[in-house]
């Protein structure tokens, strides 16, 4: 699932938010470093890889939290770019920003390839350390991206400073067994038809609560519901140091508080051990899900859940859920090699044959969906958890067309940090009203960023 501020308060906020990572991201408890030898034979022409010559020589540093991806992808990269040495370090995504800040401060340890998880992406972009990918030596055009992506891959100057590791248009994963028992059907089309909007969702939730004696809820967490509804209402709300919290968050907060008061939300906090275990436990029907969720949430947490899940678009429309940008350090001494790595892994047919087919990473470039309809039709490994429902086609055909996304600034990150510190109490204390919560959110944002003006 931000950027540095000039005050120690917001540095603390960065540390807080990187611990509440969504997302599309795995973590490793112990940072490890590996240097992959540059061996192999060039297998293609330079034009196929972003205009970079496959005879290129150099060494690049890459920090990533997906060790399995690195171990699989880097040797394939070296088959095409045999003279580029990749020194990679596995870094817990919750530690990434702090480690990056330390490297920038010391001037001694900054990777050439920099990842921007959505929770801290705005703050990362505002640091001004990422190169503009529309300029040489990259020459990558925004027009190549899906229409909603430039807003969340560009900095405040409008410069494109990243490409997507995997697009994150999101819907709802649901337990088929629980849907059949309490909603009367497990068919995704029929389930979606029962839930045309959030009012209908709440009413069905009340029925589920009554039928189950209160043992089964619609969402596992207050936060699960909020992140869906918040992002459905996506629109810019930060202008300079002006933040319009009322216009942006009033409706999402009111809707989620209606769910809380109806008793249809579970008591888990997202991304805690209890929340992780709930996927297999079966006491909640719905979970937010982007393409990465089939691997990191479903298969990781419900290992025996083959055939147990379904996917639908959320009532009220699509939204974004987490995600990671991939950019180049502006002071890198090996920019072409860094771009060759990014292009190979996340944009080229050769890299996507692994990244998409084996890891389920859906790229953000229009050409992929135009050229590889056969890949989409074939499905992916994780479809088996969804009773062979074709996840890629469901995302692309039913969810991508209506997705929106907020441009990211450091203040978006601060608002999220403020919310994360408050929602556990909102979830547990029904005496707190939506109106009071909204005012509390404004106050907490002001505490974290005294320089802003808040409506």
Short mmCIF file of C-alpha atoms in Angstrom, two decimals:
data_model
loop_
_atom_site.label_atom_id
_atom_site.label_comp_id
_atom_site.label_asym_id
_atom_site.label_seq_id
_atom_site.Cartn_x
_atom_site.Cartn_y
_atom_site.Cartn_z
CA UNK A 1 0.00 0.00 0.00
CA UNK A 2 4.20 9.13 1.24
CA UNK A 3 7.00 11.37 1.70
CA UNK A 4 9.27 12.94 4.20
CA UNK A 5 8.27 16.12 5.93
CA UNK A 6 10.61 18.67 7.43
CA UNK A 7 9.64 17.96 10.98
CA UNK A 8 10.44 15.11 13.33
CA UNK A 9 6.72 14.70 13.87
CA UNK A 10 6.19 13.56 10.33
CA UNK A 11 9.30 11.42 10.37
CA UNK A 12 7.52 9.59 13.17
CA UNK A 13 4.42 9.45 11.00
CA UNK A 14 6.45 7.79 8.28
CA UNK A 15 7.62 5.13 10.68
CA UNK A 16 4.04 4.58 11.82
CA UNK A 17 2.57 4.31 8.39
CA UNK A 18 5.12 1.96 6.99
CA UNK A 19 4.15 -0.46 9.72
CA UNK A 20 0.54 -0.46 8.52
CA UNK A 21 1.32 -1.71 5.08
CA UNK A 22 -1.33 -3.06 2.85
CA UNK A 23 -0.98 -4.32 0.61
CA UNK A 24 0.33 -5.88 -2.17
CA UNK A 25 3.44 -6.50 -0.32
CA UNK A 26 5.15 -9.37 1.43
CA UNK A 27 7.67 -8.89 4.19
CA UNK A 28 10.86 -10.46 5.33
CA UNK A 29 11.83 -10.35 8.97
CA UNK A 30 15.57 -10.26 8.43
CA UNK A 31 17.17 -8.13 5.71
CA UNK A 32 19.41 -10.26 3.51
CA UNK A 33 21.69 -9.24 0.71
CA UNK A 34 22.53 -11.19 -2.42
CA UNK A 35 24.78 -10.39 -5.34
CA UNK A 36 23.70 -12.16 -8.51
CA UNK A 37 26.58 -12.85 -10.86
CA UNK A 38 26.30 -11.33 -14.31
CA UNK A 39 26.35 -14.43 -16.49
CA UNK A 40 24.38 -15.62 -19.46
CA UNK A 41 23.84 -14.77 -23.09
CA UNK A 42 21.99 -11.88 -24.67
CA UNK A 43 18.73 -13.24 -26.06
CA UNK A 44 17.11 -10.23 -27.70
CA UNK A 45 17.61 -6.85 -29.31
CA UNK A 46 18.04 -3.59 -27.43
CA UNK A 47 14.80 -2.21 -28.84
CA UNK A 48 12.80 -4.82 -26.95
CA UNK A 49 14.04 -3.53 -23.63
CA UNK A 50 13.37 0.16 -23.49
CA UNK A 51 16.03 1.06 -26.04
CA UNK A 52 18.83 -0.09 -23.73
CA UNK A 53 21.63 -2.09 -25.28
CA UNK A 54 21.86 -5.64 -24.01
CA UNK A 55 25.64 -5.21 -24.02
CA UNK A 56 25.29 -2.68 -21.22
CA UNK A 57 27.71 -3.08 -18.31
CA UNK A 58 27.31 -1.98 -14.71
CA UNK A 59 26.13 -2.81 -11.21
CA UNK A 60 22.79 -1.81 -9.70
CA UNK A 61 21.37 -2.02 -6.19
CA UNK A 62 17.80 -3.17 -5.74
CA UNK A 63 15.84 -3.25 -2.48
CA UNK A 64 12.67 -5.32 -2.47
CA UNK A 65 10.58 -7.28 0.01
CA UNK A 66 9.62 -10.12 -2.34
CA UNK A 67 12.56 -12.47 -2.10
CA UNK A 68 10.88 -15.17 -4.20
CA UNK A 69 10.42 -12.68 -7.03
CA UNK A 70 14.04 -11.58 -6.86
CA UNK A 71 15.40 -15.12 -6.87
CA UNK A 72 13.25 -16.03 -9.85
CA UNK A 73 13.54 -12.85 -11.89
CA UNK A 74 17.13 -11.69 -11.54
CA UNK A 75 18.68 -14.76 -13.24
CA UNK A 76 16.22 -14.31 -16.12
CA UNK A 77 17.18 -10.66 -16.39
CA UNK A 78 20.85 -11.67 -16.58
CA UNK A 79 20.13 -13.95 -19.53
CA UNK A 80 19.28 -10.82 -21.51
CA UNK A 81 21.64 -8.38 -19.77
CA UNK A 82 24.61 -10.63 -18.92
CA UNK A 83 26.94 -7.76 -17.98
CA UNK A 84 24.66 -6.04 -15.48
CA UNK A 85 25.28 -7.21 -11.93
CA UNK A 86 22.24 -6.98 -9.63
CA UNK A 87 23.03 -6.57 -5.94
CA UNK A 88 19.73 -7.02 -4.17
CA UNK A 89 18.76 -6.62 -0.55
CA UNK A 90 15.58 -8.05 0.94
CA UNK A 91 14.08 -5.32 3.12
CA UNK A 92 10.89 -5.57 5.17
CA UNK A 93 8.40 -3.19 3.56
CA UNK A 94 7.70 -1.68 6.97
CA UNK A 95 11.37 -0.70 7.25
CA UNK A 96 11.87 0.50 3.69
CA UNK A 97 11.39 4.25 4.18
CA UNK A 98 13.47 4.42 7.33
CA UNK A 99 16.31 2.54 5.66
CA UNK A 100 16.01 4.77 2.59
CA UNK A 101 16.08 7.93 4.69
CA UNK A 102 19.16 6.70 6.50
CA UNK A 103 20.88 5.98 3.19
CA UNK A 104 20.03 9.41 1.83
CA UNK A 105 21.27 11.10 5.00
CA UNK A 106 24.56 9.22 4.96
CA UNK A 107 24.94 9.43 1.20
CA UNK A 108 26.33 5.95 1.19
CA UNK A 109 23.54 3.44 0.68
CA UNK A 110 20.72 4.32 -1.70
CA UNK A 111 19.42 1.76 -4.19
CA UNK A 112 19.31 2.50 -7.89
CA UNK A 113 15.82 0.97 -8.10
CA UNK A 114 13.44 2.41 -5.48
CA UNK A 115 10.07 0.95 -4.51
CA UNK A 116 7.17 3.15 -3.39
CA UNK A 117 4.47 1.24 -1.49
CA UNK A 118 1.19 3.15 -1.53
CA UNK A 119 1.16 3.92 2.19
CA UNK A 120 4.30 6.06 1.93
CA UNK A 121 4.36 6.79 -1.81
CA UNK A 122 3.33 10.44 -1.53
CA UNK A 123 6.11 11.15 0.93
CA UNK A 124 8.61 9.30 -1.24
CA UNK A 125 7.61 11.32 -4.30
CA UNK A 126 7.88 14.59 -2.39
CA UNK A 127 11.48 13.80 -1.47
CA UNK A 128 12.46 14.67 -5.03
CA UNK A 129 14.88 11.76 -5.34
CA UNK A 130 13.24 9.96 -8.27
CA UNK A 131 14.01 10.58 -11.93
CA UNK A 132 11.42 11.64 -14.51
CA UNK A 133 10.82 8.50 -16.58
CA UNK A 134 9.49 10.48 -19.53
CA UNK A 135 12.95 11.95 -20.12
CA UNK A 136 16.17 10.34 -21.38
CA UNK A 137 17.47 7.73 -20.93
CA UNK A 138 14.05 6.19 -20.19
CA UNK A 139 11.71 7.94 -22.64
CA UNK A 140 8.63 6.19 -21.31
CA UNK A 141 5.31 7.92 -22.10
CA UNK A 142 2.39 8.31 -19.69
CA UNK A 143 0.08 7.51 -22.56
CA UNK A 144 1.29 3.91 -22.42
CA UNK A 145 -0.31 3.48 -18.99
CA UNK A 146 -3.90 2.64 -18.11
CA UNK A 147 -5.79 5.90 -17.79
CA UNK A 148 -6.08 6.00 -13.99
CA UNK A 149 -2.40 5.34 -13.31
CA UNK A 150 -0.54 8.59 -14.12
CA UNK A 151 -2.21 10.34 -11.18
CA UNK A 152 -0.69 7.92 -8.67
CA UNK A 153 2.67 7.52 -10.42
CA UNK A 154 3.47 11.23 -10.79
CA UNK A 155 4.97 13.70 -8.34
CA UNK A 156 3.61 17.15 -7.49
CA UNK A 157 5.36 18.58 -10.57
CA UNK A 158 3.46 16.19 -12.81
CA UNK A 159 6.60 14.17 -13.58
CA UNK A 160 6.18 10.44 -14.05
CA UNK A 161 8.47 8.95 -11.42
CA UNK A 162 7.39 5.32 -11.38
CA UNK A 163 5.72 2.44 -13.16
CA UNK A 164 3.49 -0.07 -11.45
CA UNK A 165 4.81 -3.28 -10.01
CA UNK A 166 1.26 -4.60 -10.45
CA UNK A 167 -1.97 -2.70 -10.96
CA UNK A 168 -4.28 -2.63 -7.96
CA UNK A 169 -7.88 -2.15 -9.14
CA UNK A 170 -9.88 -3.87 -6.45
CA UNK A 171 -13.14 -5.63 -5.74
CA UNK A 172 -14.34 -7.98 -3.01
CA UNK A 173 -13.19 -11.54 -2.44
CA UNK A 174 -15.86 -13.63 -0.74
CA UNK A 175 -16.14 -17.03 0.90
CA UNK A 176 -18.35 -19.12 -1.37
CA UNK A 177 -19.40 -21.47 1.42
CA UNK A 178 -20.57 -18.64 3.66
CA UNK A 179 -22.26 -16.83 0.78
CA UNK A 180 -24.19 -19.99 -0.11
CA UNK A 181 -25.25 -20.55 3.49
CA UNK A 182 -26.25 -16.99 4.37
CA UNK A 183 -26.94 -15.27 1.03
CA UNK A 184 -28.41 -18.26 -0.78
CA UNK A 185 -25.88 -18.40 -3.64
CA UNK A 186 -22.16 -18.77 -4.26
CA UNK A 187 -22.26 -17.64 -7.88
CA UNK A 188 -20.30 -14.36 -8.27
CA UNK A 189 -22.82 -12.83 -10.67
CA UNK A 190 -25.72 -13.65 -8.37
CA UNK A 191 -23.86 -12.43 -5.27
CA UNK A 192 -23.08 -9.12 -6.99
CA UNK A 193 -26.73 -8.75 -8.00
CA UNK A 194 -27.79 -9.06 -4.34
CA UNK A 195 -25.50 -6.16 -3.41
CA UNK A 196 -26.09 -3.29 -5.87
CA UNK A 197 -25.18 -0.62 -3.30
CA UNK A 198 -24.06 -0.21 0.29
CA UNK A 199 -27.62 0.17 1.58
CA UNK A 200 -28.43 -3.29 0.24
CA UNK A 201 -25.12 -4.57 1.63
CA UNK A 202 -26.03 -3.36 5.11
CA UNK A 203 -29.49 -4.92 4.95
CA UNK A 204 -28.05 -8.26 3.85
CA UNK A 205 -25.50 -7.96 6.62
CA UNK A 206 -28.26 -7.67 9.16
CA UNK A 207 -29.81 -10.86 7.78
CA UNK A 208 -26.47 -12.64 8.04
CA UNK A 209 -26.05 -11.45 11.60
CA UNK A 210 -29.49 -12.79 12.55
CA UNK A 211 -29.08 -16.13 10.75
CA UNK A 212 -25.64 -16.74 12.22
CA UNK A 213 -26.46 -15.60 15.72
CA UNK A 214 -23.88 -12.86 15.36
CA UNK A 215 -21.03 -15.26 14.60
CA UNK A 216 -20.54 -14.21 10.96
CA UNK A 217 -19.99 -10.66 9.74
CA UNK A 218 -19.81 -9.07 6.29
CA UNK A 219 -16.31 -7.56 6.65
CA UNK A 220 -13.61 -8.76 9.01
CA UNK A 221 -12.64 -5.25 10.03
CA UNK A 222 -13.88 -1.69 10.24
CA UNK A 223 -10.73 -0.83 8.30
CA UNK A 224 -11.55 -3.28 5.49
CA UNK A 225 -14.89 -1.58 4.91
CA UNK A 226 -13.42 1.91 5.21
CA UNK A 227 -10.58 1.41 2.73
CA UNK A 228 -13.06 0.19 0.09
CA UNK A 229 -15.57 3.01 0.54
CA UNK A 230 -12.90 5.68 1.01
CA UNK A 231 -11.18 4.85 -2.27
CA UNK A 232 -14.45 4.55 -4.19
CA UNK A 233 -14.93 8.25 -3.39
CA UNK A 234 -11.49 9.04 -4.75
CA UNK A 235 -10.83 12.61 -5.86
CA UNK A 236 -8.08 15.17 -5.23
CA UNK A 237 -8.48 16.83 -1.83
CA UNK A 238 -5.01 18.28 -1.21
CA UNK A 239 -4.03 21.59 -2.83
CA UNK A 240 -0.70 22.83 -1.60
CA UNK A 241 -1.16 23.00 2.19
CA UNK A 242 -4.97 23.03 1.99
CA UNK A 243 -6.72 19.76 2.90
CA UNK A 244 -10.47 19.36 2.42
CA UNK A 245 -11.14 16.50 4.78
CA UNK A 246 -14.87 17.16 5.10
CA UNK A 247 -15.61 16.92 1.38
CA UNK A 248 -13.39 13.87 0.91
CA UNK A 249 -14.13 11.76 4.00
CA UNK A 250 -17.55 12.70 5.40
CA UNK A 251 -19.52 10.26 3.26
CA UNK A 252 -17.12 7.30 3.63
CA UNK A 253 -17.00 7.71 7.41
CA UNK A 254 -20.79 7.97 7.68
CA UNK A 255 -21.28 4.80 5.61
CA UNK A 256 -18.79 2.76 7.59
CA UNK A 257 -20.22 3.97 10.89
CA UNK A 258 -23.64 2.79 9.66
CA UNK A 259 -22.09 -0.65 9.13
CA UNK A 260 -20.48 -0.56 12.55
CA UNK A 261 -23.75 0.40 14.23
CA UNK A 262 -25.59 -2.37 12.36
CA UNK A 263 -23.14 -4.91 13.82
CA UNK A 264 -21.99 -6.28 10.49
CA UNK A 265 -18.26 -5.61 10.89
CA UNK A 266 -15.79 -7.94 12.57
CA UNK A 267 -13.54 -6.84 15.41
CA UNK A 268 -10.21 -7.61 13.80
CA UNK A 269 -7.63 -4.95 12.99
CA UNK A 270 -6.34 -5.32 9.46
CA UNK A 271 -3.06 -7.15 8.91
CA UNK A 272 -2.85 -8.52 12.42
CA UNK A 273 -2.41 -12.25 13.13
CA UNK A 274 -6.11 -12.55 13.98
CA UNK A 275 -7.12 -10.89 10.73
CA UNK A 276 -4.80 -13.15 8.77
CA UNK A 277 -6.22 -16.24 10.46
CA UNK A 278 -9.80 -15.14 9.75
CA UNK A 279 -9.49 -16.02 6.06
CA UNK A 280 -9.39 -19.71 6.93
CA UNK A 281 -11.51 -19.46 10.07
CA UNK A 282 -14.63 -18.49 8.17
CA UNK A 283 -16.31 -15.91 10.41
CA UNK A 284 -16.40 -13.16 7.73
CA UNK A 285 -17.73 -13.26 4.19
CA UNK A 286 -16.01 -10.39 2.34
CA UNK A 287 -12.48 -8.99 2.07
CA UNK A 288 -11.03 -6.21 -0.10
CA UNK A 289 -8.99 -7.72 -2.93
CA UNK A 290 -6.68 -6.41 -5.63
CA UNK A 291 -4.81 -8.71 -8.06
CA UNK A 292 -1.95 -9.16 -5.58
CA UNK A 293 -4.42 -10.34 -2.90
CA UNK A 294 -4.90 -13.78 -4.43
CA UNK A 295 -1.29 -14.56 -3.53
CA UNK A 296 -0.59 -12.50 -0.43
CA UNK A 297 -3.96 -12.71 1.33
CA UNK A 298 -5.90 -15.71 0.05
CA UNK A 299 -3.31 -18.40 -0.70
CA UNK A 300 -1.02 -17.24 2.12
CA UNK A 301 -3.74 -17.27 4.77
CA UNK A 302 -6.11 -20.01 3.56
CA UNK A 303 -3.80 -22.72 2.31
CA UNK A 304 -6.62 -25.27 2.21
CA UNK A 305 -8.97 -22.84 0.51
CA UNK A 306 -8.78 -24.12 -3.06
CA UNK A 307 -12.21 -23.57 -4.62
CA UNK A 308 -13.47 -21.70 -1.56
CA UNK A 309 -13.41 -18.13 -2.89
CA UNK A 310 -15.14 -15.86 -5.39
CA UNK A 311 -14.51 -12.33 -6.69
CA UNK A 312 -16.99 -9.53 -7.43
CA UNK A 313 -16.86 -5.80 -8.06
CA UNK A 314 -17.68 -3.86 -4.89
CA UNK A 315 -21.07 -2.19 -4.46
CA UNK A 316 -20.70 1.40 -5.57
CA UNK A 317 -17.80 0.89 -7.95
CA UNK A 318 -14.12 0.05 -8.14
CA UNK A 319 -11.22 1.41 -6.09
CA UNK A 320 -7.48 1.02 -5.67
CA UNK A 321 -6.00 -1.15 -2.93
CA UNK A 322 -2.33 -0.78 -2.11
CA UNK A 323 0.26 -1.10 -4.82
CA UNK A 324 3.93 -0.38 -5.36
CA UNK A 325 5.63 1.99 -7.79
CA UNK A 326 9.07 1.26 -9.19
CA UNK A 327 11.37 4.19 -9.93
CA UNK A 328 15.00 5.17 -10.50
CA UNK A 329 17.16 7.12 -8.04
CA UNK A 330 17.94 10.44 -9.73
CA UNK A 331 21.61 10.33 -8.64
CA UNK A 332 22.14 6.76 -9.79
CA UNK A 333 25.36 6.26 -11.71
CA UNK A 334 23.77 3.38 -13.62
CA UNK A 335 20.44 4.79 -14.78
CA UNK A 336 20.30 2.80 -18.00
CA UNK A 337 20.96 -0.44 -16.15
CA UNK A 338 18.33 0.41 -13.52
CA UNK A 339 15.80 1.11 -16.27
CA UNK A 340 16.78 -2.11 -18.07
CA UNK A 341 15.94 -4.01 -14.88
CA UNK A 342 12.61 -2.22 -14.40
CA UNK A 343 11.65 -2.57 -18.04
CA UNK A 344 12.54 -6.24 -18.17
CA UNK A 345 10.79 -7.19 -14.93
CA UNK A 346 7.61 -5.13 -15.19
CA UNK A 347 7.06 -4.09 -18.82
CA UNK A 348 8.65 -6.53 -21.27
CA UNK A 349 6.96 -9.62 -22.67
CA UNK A 350 9.89 -11.73 -21.48
CA UNK A 351 9.66 -10.48 -17.91
CA UNK A 352 5.87 -10.55 -17.79
CA UNK A 353 5.84 -14.17 -18.87
CA UNK A 354 7.19 -14.78 -15.37
CA UNK A 355 5.90 -11.81 -13.37
CA UNK A 356 2.32 -12.23 -14.57
CA UNK A 357 2.03 -15.96 -15.12
CA UNK A 358 3.88 -17.07 -12.00
CA UNK A 359 3.33 -14.19 -9.56
CA UNK A 360 0.02 -12.77 -10.76
CA UNK A 361 1.43 -9.24 -11.27
CA UNK A 362 -0.79 -7.42 -13.77
CA UNK A 363 1.17 -4.64 -15.50
CA UNK A 364 -0.21 -1.15 -15.95
CA UNK A 365 0.50 -0.79 -19.67
CA UNK A 366 -2.33 -0.80 -22.21
CA UNK A 367 -0.32 -2.85 -24.69
CA UNK A 368 -0.29 -5.86 -22.36
CA UNK A 369 -4.06 -6.19 -22.50
CA UNK A 370 -4.10 -5.64 -26.26
CA UNK A 371 -1.34 -8.14 -27.05
CA UNK A 372 -1.96 -10.88 -24.53
CA UNK A 373 -5.65 -11.69 -24.55
CA UNK A 374 -4.59 -15.33 -24.76
CA UNK A 375 -2.71 -14.94 -21.47
CA UNK A 376 -5.79 -13.43 -19.84
CA UNK A 377 -8.00 -16.21 -21.19
CA UNK A 378 -5.60 -18.84 -19.85
CA UNK A 379 -5.88 -17.56 -16.28
CA UNK A 380 -3.27 -17.77 -13.55
CA UNK A 381 -2.17 -20.22 -10.88
CA UNK A 382 -4.22 -18.55 -8.14
CA UNK A 383 -7.52 -19.00 -10.00
CA UNK A 384 -7.77 -22.42 -8.37
CA UNK A 385 -8.57 -20.76 -5.05
CA UNK A 386 -11.53 -19.09 -6.77
CA UNK A 387 -13.10 -22.24 -8.20
CA UNK A 388 -11.30 -21.46 -11.47
CA UNK A 389 -12.99 -18.09 -11.85
CA UNK A 390 -10.72 -16.15 -14.19
CA UNK A 391 -9.36 -13.44 -11.89
CA UNK A 392 -7.47 -11.49 -14.54
CA UNK A 393 -10.50 -11.15 -16.80
CA UNK A 394 -12.74 -10.28 -13.86
CA UNK A 395 -10.38 -7.50 -12.78
CA UNK A 396 -9.85 -6.16 -16.29
CA UNK A 397 -13.41 -6.39 -17.56
CA UNK A 398 -15.51 -5.69 -14.45
CA UNK A 399 -13.28 -3.63 -12.15
CA UNK A 400 -10.70 -1.63 -14.13
CA UNK A 401 -13.25 0.39 -16.15
CA UNK A 402 -14.56 2.33 -13.12
CA UNK A 403 -11.45 2.62 -10.97
CA UNK A 404 -10.26 6.03 -9.74
CA UNK A 405 -7.30 7.06 -7.62
CA UNK A 406 -6.15 10.05 -5.55
CA UNK A 407 -2.93 11.82 -6.56
CA UNK A 408 -0.39 11.16 -3.82
CA UNK A 409 1.31 13.80 -1.67
CA UNK A 410 2.91 13.72 1.74
CA UNK A 411 -0.35 15.01 3.18
CA UNK A 412 -2.33 12.06 1.85
CA UNK A 413 0.07 9.91 3.82
CA UNK A 414 -0.35 12.03 6.95
CA UNK A 415 -4.14 11.77 6.74
CA UNK A 416 -3.79 7.99 6.52
CA UNK A 417 -1.45 7.95 9.52
CA UNK A 418 -3.95 10.01 11.51
CA UNK A 419 -6.81 7.68 10.56
CA UNK A 420 -4.78 4.57 11.44
CA UNK A 421 -4.19 5.89 14.95
CA UNK A 422 -7.89 6.56 15.48
CA UNK A 423 -9.93 3.81 13.84
CA UNK A 424 -9.36 1.05 16.43
CA UNK A 425 -11.24 3.17 18.98
CA UNK A 426 -13.97 4.06 16.48
CA UNK A 427 -14.41 0.37 15.79
CA UNK A 428 -14.82 -0.57 19.46
CA UNK A 429 -16.69 2.41 20.92
CA UNK A 430 -20.17 2.77 19.45
CA UNK A 431 -20.75 5.95 21.43
CA UNK A 432 -18.43 7.80 19.02
CA UNK A 433 -20.49 9.29 16.20
CA UNK A 434 -19.44 9.76 12.59
CA UNK A 435 -19.51 13.53 13.03
CA UNK A 436 -17.28 13.35 16.11
CA UNK A 437 -14.89 11.02 14.30
CA UNK A 438 -14.58 13.41 11.38
CA UNK A 439 -13.69 16.28 13.69
CA UNK A 440 -11.19 14.10 15.54
CA UNK A 441 -9.57 13.18 12.22
CA UNK A 442 -9.20 16.86 11.35
CA UNK A 443 -7.61 17.56 14.72
CA UNK A 444 -5.15 14.69 14.46
CA UNK A 445 -4.07 15.75 10.96
CA UNK A 446 -3.51 19.26 12.25
CA UNK A 447 -1.37 17.88 15.09
CA UNK A 448 0.80 16.00 12.59
CA UNK A 449 1.00 18.85 10.09
CA UNK A 450 0.54 22.21 11.90
CA UNK A 451 1.26 24.17 8.73
CA UNK A 452 -1.85 22.97 6.86
CA UNK A 453 -5.26 24.54 6.53
CA UNK A 454 -8.09 22.07 7.06
CA UNK A 455 -11.74 22.16 6.07
#
